PDB file of C-alpha atoms and ligand atoms in Angstrom:
ATOM      1  CA  MET V   1     122.709 -20.644-262.206  1.00  0.00           C
ATOM      2  CA  VAL V   2     121.238 -18.083-259.856  1.00  0.00           C
ATOM      3  CA  ASP V   3     117.946 -19.966-259.865  1.00  0.00           C
ATOM      4  CA  GLU V   4     119.533 -23.319-258.911  1.00  0.00           C
ATOM      5  CA  PRO V   5     118.737 -23.259-255.128  1.00  0.00           C
ATOM      6  CA  ASP V   6     115.119 -22.300-255.844  1.00  0.00           C
ATOM      7  CA  ARG V   7     114.778 -25.100-258.338  1.00  0.00           C
ATOM      8  CA  ARG V   8     116.245 -27.578-255.853  1.00  0.00           C
ATOM      9  CA  GLY V   9     113.914 -26.332-253.161  1.00  0.00           C
ATOM     10  CA  PHE V  10     110.949 -26.655-255.448  1.00  0.00           C
ATOM     11  CA  LEU V  11     111.947 -30.182-256.482  1.00  0.00           C
ATOM     12  CA  LYS V  12     112.366 -31.164-252.822  1.00  0.00           C
ATOM     13  CA  LEU V  13     108.948 -29.780-251.992  1.00  0.00           C
ATOM     14  CA  ALA V  14     107.332 -31.436-254.994  1.00  0.00           C
ATOM     15  CA  THR V  15     108.954 -34.780-254.146  1.00  0.00           C
ATOM     16  CA  CYS V  16     107.717 -34.532-250.544  1.00  0.00           C
ATOM     17  CA  ALA V  17     104.222 -33.613-251.689  1.00  0.00           C
ATOM     18  CA  VAL V  18     104.012 -36.490-254.171  1.00  0.00           C
ATOM     19  CA  GLY V  19     105.530 -38.925-251.656  1.00  0.00           C
ATOM     20  CA  GLY V  20     103.155 -37.775-248.939  1.00  0.00           C
ATOM     21  CA  GLY V  21     100.171 -38.085-251.267  1.00  0.00           C
ATOM     22  CA  VAL V  22     101.145 -41.612-252.298  1.00  0.00           C
ATOM     23  CA  GLY V  23     101.709 -42.513-248.634  1.00  0.00           C
ATOM     24  CA  LEU V  24      98.260 -41.233-247.709  1.00  0.00           C
ATOM     25  CA  VAL V  25      96.621 -43.156-250.523  1.00  0.00           C
ATOM     26  CA  VAL V  26      98.345 -46.355-249.380  1.00  0.00           C
ATOM     27  CA  LEU V  27      97.835 -45.805-245.645  1.00  0.00           C
ATOM     28  CA  ALA V  28      94.229 -44.576-245.638  1.00  0.00           C
ATOM     29  CA  PRO V  29      92.637 -48.018-246.233  1.00  0.00           C
ATOM     30  CA  VAL V  30      95.010 -49.587-243.693  1.00  0.00           C
ATOM     31  CA  ILE V  31      94.075 -47.006-241.038  1.00  0.00           C
ATOM     32  CA  ARG V  32      90.391 -47.503-241.831  1.00  0.00           C
ATOM     33  CA  LEU V  33      90.783 -51.277-241.534  1.00  0.00           C
ATOM     34  CA  VAL V  34      92.539 -50.976-238.173  1.00  0.00           C
ATOM     35  CA  LEU V  35      90.050 -48.498-236.694  1.00  0.00           C
ATOM     36  CA  ASP V  36      86.850 -49.969-238.142  1.00  0.00           C
ATOM     37  CA  PRO V  37      84.234 -50.337-236.619  1.00  0.00           C
ATOM     38  CA  ALA V  38      85.177 -47.881-233.836  1.00  0.00           C
ATOM     39  CA  GLY V  39      82.322 -45.502-233.180  1.00  0.00           C
ATOM     40  CA  LYS V  40      79.761 -47.589-235.086  1.00  0.00           C
ATOM     41  CA  THR V  41      76.974 -49.787-233.736  1.00  0.00           C
ATOM     42  CA  THR V  42      78.369 -53.264-234.213  1.00  0.00           C
ATOM     43  CA  VAL V  43      75.752 -55.734-232.983  1.00  0.00           C
ATOM     44  CA  THR V  44      72.117 -54.963-233.630  1.00  0.00           C
ATOM     45  CA  THR V  45      69.338 -56.829-231.870  1.00  0.00           C
ATOM     46  CA  PRO V  46      66.639 -57.673-234.416  1.00  0.00           C
ATOM     47  CA  THR V  47      63.629 -55.396-234.113  1.00  0.00           C
ATOM     48  CA  ASP V  48      61.415 -57.319-236.525  1.00  0.00           C
ATOM     49  CA  PRO V  49      58.746 -59.615-235.036  1.00  0.00           C
ATOM     50  CA  ILE V  50      60.000 -63.158-234.403  1.00  0.00           C
ATOM     51  CA  ASP V  51      57.759 -66.104-235.252  1.00  0.00           C
ATOM     52  CA  LEU V  52      57.083 -68.289-232.183  1.00  0.00           C
ATOM     53  CA  GLY V  53      54.875 -70.869-233.850  1.00  0.00           C
ATOM     54  CA  ASN V  54      51.180 -71.637-233.837  1.00  0.00           C
ATOM     55  CA  LEU V  55      48.888 -69.883-231.350  1.00  0.00           C
ATOM     56  CA  ASP V  56      47.249 -73.208-230.534  1.00  0.00           C
ATOM     57  CA  LEU V  57      50.474 -74.417-228.894  1.00  0.00           C
ATOM     58  CA  ILE V  58      49.553 -72.197-225.922  1.00  0.00           C
ATOM     59  CA  PRO V  59      46.594 -73.630-223.983  1.00  0.00           C
ATOM     60  CA  VAL V  60      43.813 -71.249-222.904  1.00  0.00           C
ATOM     61  CA  GLY V  61      43.903 -70.668-219.137  1.00  0.00           C
ATOM     62  CA  GLY V  62      46.826 -73.050-218.601  1.00  0.00           C
ATOM     63  CA  ASP V  63      50.120 -72.432-216.857  1.00  0.00           C
ATOM     64  CA  PRO V  64      52.411 -69.937-218.601  1.00  0.00           C
ATOM     65  CA  ARG V  65      54.671 -71.540-221.175  1.00  0.00           C
ATOM     66  CA  LYS V  66      58.336 -70.626-221.572  1.00  0.00           C
ATOM     67  CA  VAL V  67      59.651 -70.173-225.098  1.00  0.00           C
ATOM     68  CA  ASN V  68      63.141 -69.392-226.302  1.00  0.00           C
ATOM     69  CA  ILE V  69      63.367 -66.329-228.494  1.00  0.00           C
ATOM     70  CA  VAL V  70      65.510 -67.272-231.454  1.00  0.00           C
ATOM     71  CA  ALA V  71      66.437 -64.684-234.067  1.00  0.00           C
ATOM     72  CA  PRO V  72      66.747 -66.154-237.559  1.00  0.00           C
ATOM     73  CA  LEU V  73      69.623 -63.785-238.346  1.00  0.00           C
ATOM     74  CA  VAL V  74      71.828 -61.464-236.276  1.00  0.00           C
ATOM     75  CA  LYS V  75      74.473 -59.339-237.966  1.00  0.00           C
ATOM     76  CA  ASP V  76      77.423 -57.571-236.447  1.00  0.00           C
ATOM     77  CA  ALA V  77      80.120 -55.506-238.079  1.00  0.00           C
ATOM     78  CA  TRP V  78      81.944 -58.538-239.452  1.00  0.00           C
ATOM     79  CA  THR V  79      79.684 -61.587-239.474  1.00  0.00           C
ATOM     80  CA  ALA V  80      76.116 -62.834-239.741  1.00  0.00           C
ATOM     81  CA  ALA V  81      74.904 -65.573-237.386  1.00  0.00           C
ATOM     82  CA  ARG V  82      71.782 -67.657-237.863  1.00  0.00           C
ATOM     83  CA  ASP V  83      69.369 -68.959-235.206  1.00  0.00           C
ATOM     84  CA  VAL V  84      70.740 -66.909-232.321  1.00  0.00           C
ATOM     85  CA  VAL V  85      69.024 -67.343-228.941  1.00  0.00           C
ATOM     86  CA  LEU V  86      68.280 -63.815-227.711  1.00  0.00           C
ATOM     87  CA  GLY V  87      66.531 -64.803-224.490  1.00  0.00           C
ATOM     88  CA  ALA V  88      63.255 -66.311-223.334  1.00  0.00           C
ATOM     89  CA  ALA V  89      59.699 -65.230-222.677  1.00  0.00           C
ATOM     90  CA  TRP V  90      56.748 -66.563-220.706  1.00  0.00           C
ATOM     91  CA  LEU V  91      53.519 -66.735-222.710  1.00  0.00           C
ATOM     92  CA  ARG V  92      50.086 -66.760-221.072  1.00  0.00           C
ATOM     93  CA  ARG V  93      46.822 -67.185-222.947  1.00  0.00           C
ATOM     94  CA  THR V  94      44.081 -65.832-220.736  1.00  0.00           C
ATOM     95  CA  SER V  95      41.261 -66.277-223.295  1.00  0.00           C
ATOM     96  CA  PRO V  96      41.044 -67.755-226.813  1.00  0.00           C
ATOM     97  CA  ASP V  97      42.034 -64.452-228.378  1.00  0.00           C
ATOM     98  CA  LYS V  98      44.134 -62.850-225.626  1.00  0.00           C
ATOM     99  CA  ILE V  99      47.788 -63.696-225.241  1.00  0.00           C
ATOM    100  CA  GLU V 100      50.421 -61.976-223.135  1.00  0.00           C
ATOM    101  CA  ALA V 101      54.202 -62.230-223.217  1.00  0.00           C
ATOM    102  CA  LEU V 102      56.533 -61.444-220.335  1.00  0.00           C
ATOM    103  CA  SER V 103      60.294 -61.348-220.581  1.00  0.00           C
ATOM    104  CA  ALA V 104      61.922 -64.164-218.590  1.00  0.00           C
ATOM    105  CA  VAL V 105      64.769 -61.791-217.717  1.00  0.00           C
ATOM    106  CA  CYS V 106      64.439 -60.693-214.085  1.00  0.00           C
ATOM    107  CA  PRO V 107      64.142 -56.887-213.809  1.00  0.00           C
ATOM    108  CA  HIS V 108      66.285 -57.011-210.669  1.00  0.00           C
ATOM    109  CA  LEU V 109      69.665 -58.189-211.983  1.00  0.00           C
ATOM    110  CA  GLY V 110      68.827 -60.276-215.009  1.00  0.00           C
ATOM    111  CA  CYS V 111      68.543 -63.893-213.800  1.00  0.00           C
ATOM    112  CA  ALA V 112      66.099 -66.246-215.514  1.00  0.00           C
ATOM    113  CA  ILE V 113      62.629 -66.203-213.979  1.00  0.00           C
ATOM    114  CA  GLY V 114      60.843 -69.528-213.465  1.00  0.00           C
ATOM    115  CA  TRP V 115      57.228 -70.558-212.855  1.00  0.00           C
ATOM    116  CA  ASP V 116      56.351 -71.965-209.425  1.00  0.00           C
ATOM    117  CA  LEU V 117      53.719 -74.620-210.093  1.00  0.00           C
ATOM    118  CA  THR V 118      52.680 -74.997-206.445  1.00  0.00           C
ATOM    119  CA  GLN V 119      52.317 -71.294-205.675  1.00  0.00           C
ATOM    120  CA  GLN V 120      51.097 -70.421-209.178  1.00  0.00           C
ATOM    121  CA  ASN V 121      53.366 -67.401-209.495  1.00  0.00           C
ATOM    122  CA  PHE V 122      56.734 -66.502-210.967  1.00  0.00           C
ATOM    123  CA  ILE V 123      59.933 -66.715-208.955  1.00  0.00           C
ATOM    124  CA  CYS V 124      63.477 -65.588-209.614  1.00  0.00           C
ATOM    125  CA  PRO V 125      65.891 -68.024-207.928  1.00  0.00           C
ATOM    126  CA  CYS V 126      68.736 -65.514-207.551  1.00  0.00           C
ATOM    127  CA  HIS V 127      67.296 -63.238-204.848  1.00  0.00           C
ATOM    128  CA  ASP V 128      63.754 -64.605-204.459  1.00  0.00           C
ATOM    129  CA  SER V 129      61.781 -61.916-206.227  1.00  0.00           C
ATOM    130  CA  ARG V 130      58.240 -63.122-206.804  1.00  0.00           C
ATOM    131  CA  PHE V 131      55.758 -61.937-209.394  1.00  0.00           C
ATOM    132  CA  SER V 132      52.084 -62.691-209.941  1.00  0.00           C
ATOM    133  CA  ALA V 133      50.939 -64.686-212.978  1.00  0.00           C
ATOM    134  CA  ALA V 134      50.328 -61.322-214.668  1.00  0.00           C
ATOM    135  CA  GLY V 135      53.918 -60.267-213.880  1.00  0.00           C
ATOM    136  CA  ASP V 136      53.162 -57.816-211.066  1.00  0.00           C
ATOM    137  CA  PRO V 137      55.742 -57.656-208.256  1.00  0.00           C
ATOM    138  CA  LEU V 138      54.775 -59.570-205.090  1.00  0.00           C
ATOM    139  CA  SER V 139      57.926 -59.668-202.974  1.00  0.00           C
ATOM    140  CA  GLY V 140      61.720 -59.482-203.139  1.00  0.00           C
ATOM    141  CA  PRO V 141      64.203 -56.874-204.298  1.00  0.00           C
ATOM    142  CA  SER V 142      62.896 -56.288-207.831  1.00  0.00           C
ATOM    143  CA  LYS V 143      61.818 -52.653-208.154  1.00  0.00           C
ATOM    144  CA  ARG V 144      59.269 -53.336-210.879  1.00  0.00           C
ATOM    145  CA  GLY V 145      57.141 -56.099-212.330  1.00  0.00           C
ATOM    146  CA  MET V 146      58.172 -58.427-215.127  1.00  0.00           C
ATOM    147  CA  ASP V 147      58.691 -56.683-218.458  1.00  0.00           C
ATOM    148  CA  PRO V 148      55.904 -57.172-220.998  1.00  0.00           C
ATOM    149  CA  LEU V 149      56.884 -57.838-224.609  1.00  0.00           C
ATOM    150  CA  PRO V 150      54.840 -56.871-227.667  1.00  0.00           C
ATOM    151  CA  ILE V 151      53.106 -59.937-229.095  1.00  0.00           C
ATOM    152  CA  ALA V 152      50.522 -60.312-231.858  1.00  0.00           C
ATOM    153  CA  VAL V 153      48.828 -63.113-233.772  1.00  0.00           C
ATOM    154  CA  LYS V 154      49.187 -63.074-237.541  1.00  0.00           C
ATOM    155  CA  ASP V 155      47.572 -65.785-239.651  1.00  0.00           C
ATOM    156  CA  GLY V 156      47.273 -67.945-236.524  1.00  0.00           C
ATOM    157  CA  ARG V 157      50.970 -67.583-235.662  1.00  0.00           C
ATOM    158  CA  LEU V 158      52.562 -65.800-232.725  1.00  0.00           C
ATOM    159  CA  GLN V 159      54.783 -62.853-233.572  1.00  0.00           C
ATOM    160  CA  LEU V 160      56.884 -61.412-230.750  1.00  0.00           C
ATOM    161  CA  VAL V 161      59.163 -58.387-230.698  1.00  0.00           C
ATOM    162  CA  TRP V 162      62.176 -58.971-228.447  1.00  0.00           C
ATOM    163  CA  LYS V 163      63.180 -56.099-226.184  1.00  0.00           C
ATOM    164  CA  GLN V 164      65.671 -55.693-223.378  1.00  0.00           C
ATOM    165  CA  PHE V 165      65.263 -53.367-220.434  1.00  0.00           C
ATOM    166  CA  LYS V 166      67.578 -51.730-217.922  1.00  0.00           C
ATOM    167  CA  ALA V 167      68.080 -53.755-214.749  1.00  0.00           C
ATOM    168  CA  ASP V 168      67.282 -52.650-211.209  1.00  0.00           C
ATOM    169  CA  THR V 169      65.252 -49.552-212.068  1.00  0.00           C
ATOM    170  CA  ALA V 170      61.714 -48.798-210.949  1.00  0.00           C
ATOM    171  CA  ALA V 171      60.842 -47.240-214.299  1.00  0.00           C
ATOM    172  CA  ARG V 172      60.842 -49.518-217.331  1.00  0.00           C
ATOM    173  CA  GLU V 173      63.480 -48.242-219.761  1.00  0.00           C
ATOM    174  CA  GLU V 174      64.678 -50.036-222.848  1.00  0.00           C
ATOM    175  CA  ALA V 175      68.352 -50.966-222.733  1.00  0.00           C
TER     176      ALA V 175
HETATM  177  S1  LIG S 201      68.098 -61.236-210.237  1.00  0.00           S
HETATM  178 FE1  LIG S 201      66.071 -61.797-209.875  1.00  0.00          FE
HETATM  179  S2  LIG S 201      65.746 -61.355-207.835  1.00  0.00           S
HETATM  180 FE2  LIG S 201      67.751 -60.707-208.188  1.00  0.00          FE
END
């Protein structure tokens, strides 16, 4: 009989411990579900080369040609989307085996850059930044030239790696 309070105390403690353990087991997945994906990278821009079609679609020495950059698959924390338009690039073929790609995203504040047929240079309609056919800055508020994108030809097909850069900086830094 002398031991009774100790036994009760022990039973109380054991009950709390078991109850707490069961509660943790039940709550842990719920807490994870609620918090996920906090702290993780959710959307990843594809870093693999993207096929832009046959090299012969770009005429040698002609005006630059604008192409949409479409990723076959983009995944985020919850879903996977197919054929996602990431942006656009201007392609210029200066000789039969030399092709250049420039991002169509203006380095000033990100508007879409167009090609001025009459002046034979690039223009951004938002704040009138102009760039040469090679993408060098000519006038306007942009602090740097158009951003070049890695492009290669594999088995006669154009393969471009899409990249994004920080806006309104003189140095070219990937975003
Ligand atoms: S966004 Fe292109 S000039 Fe401002």
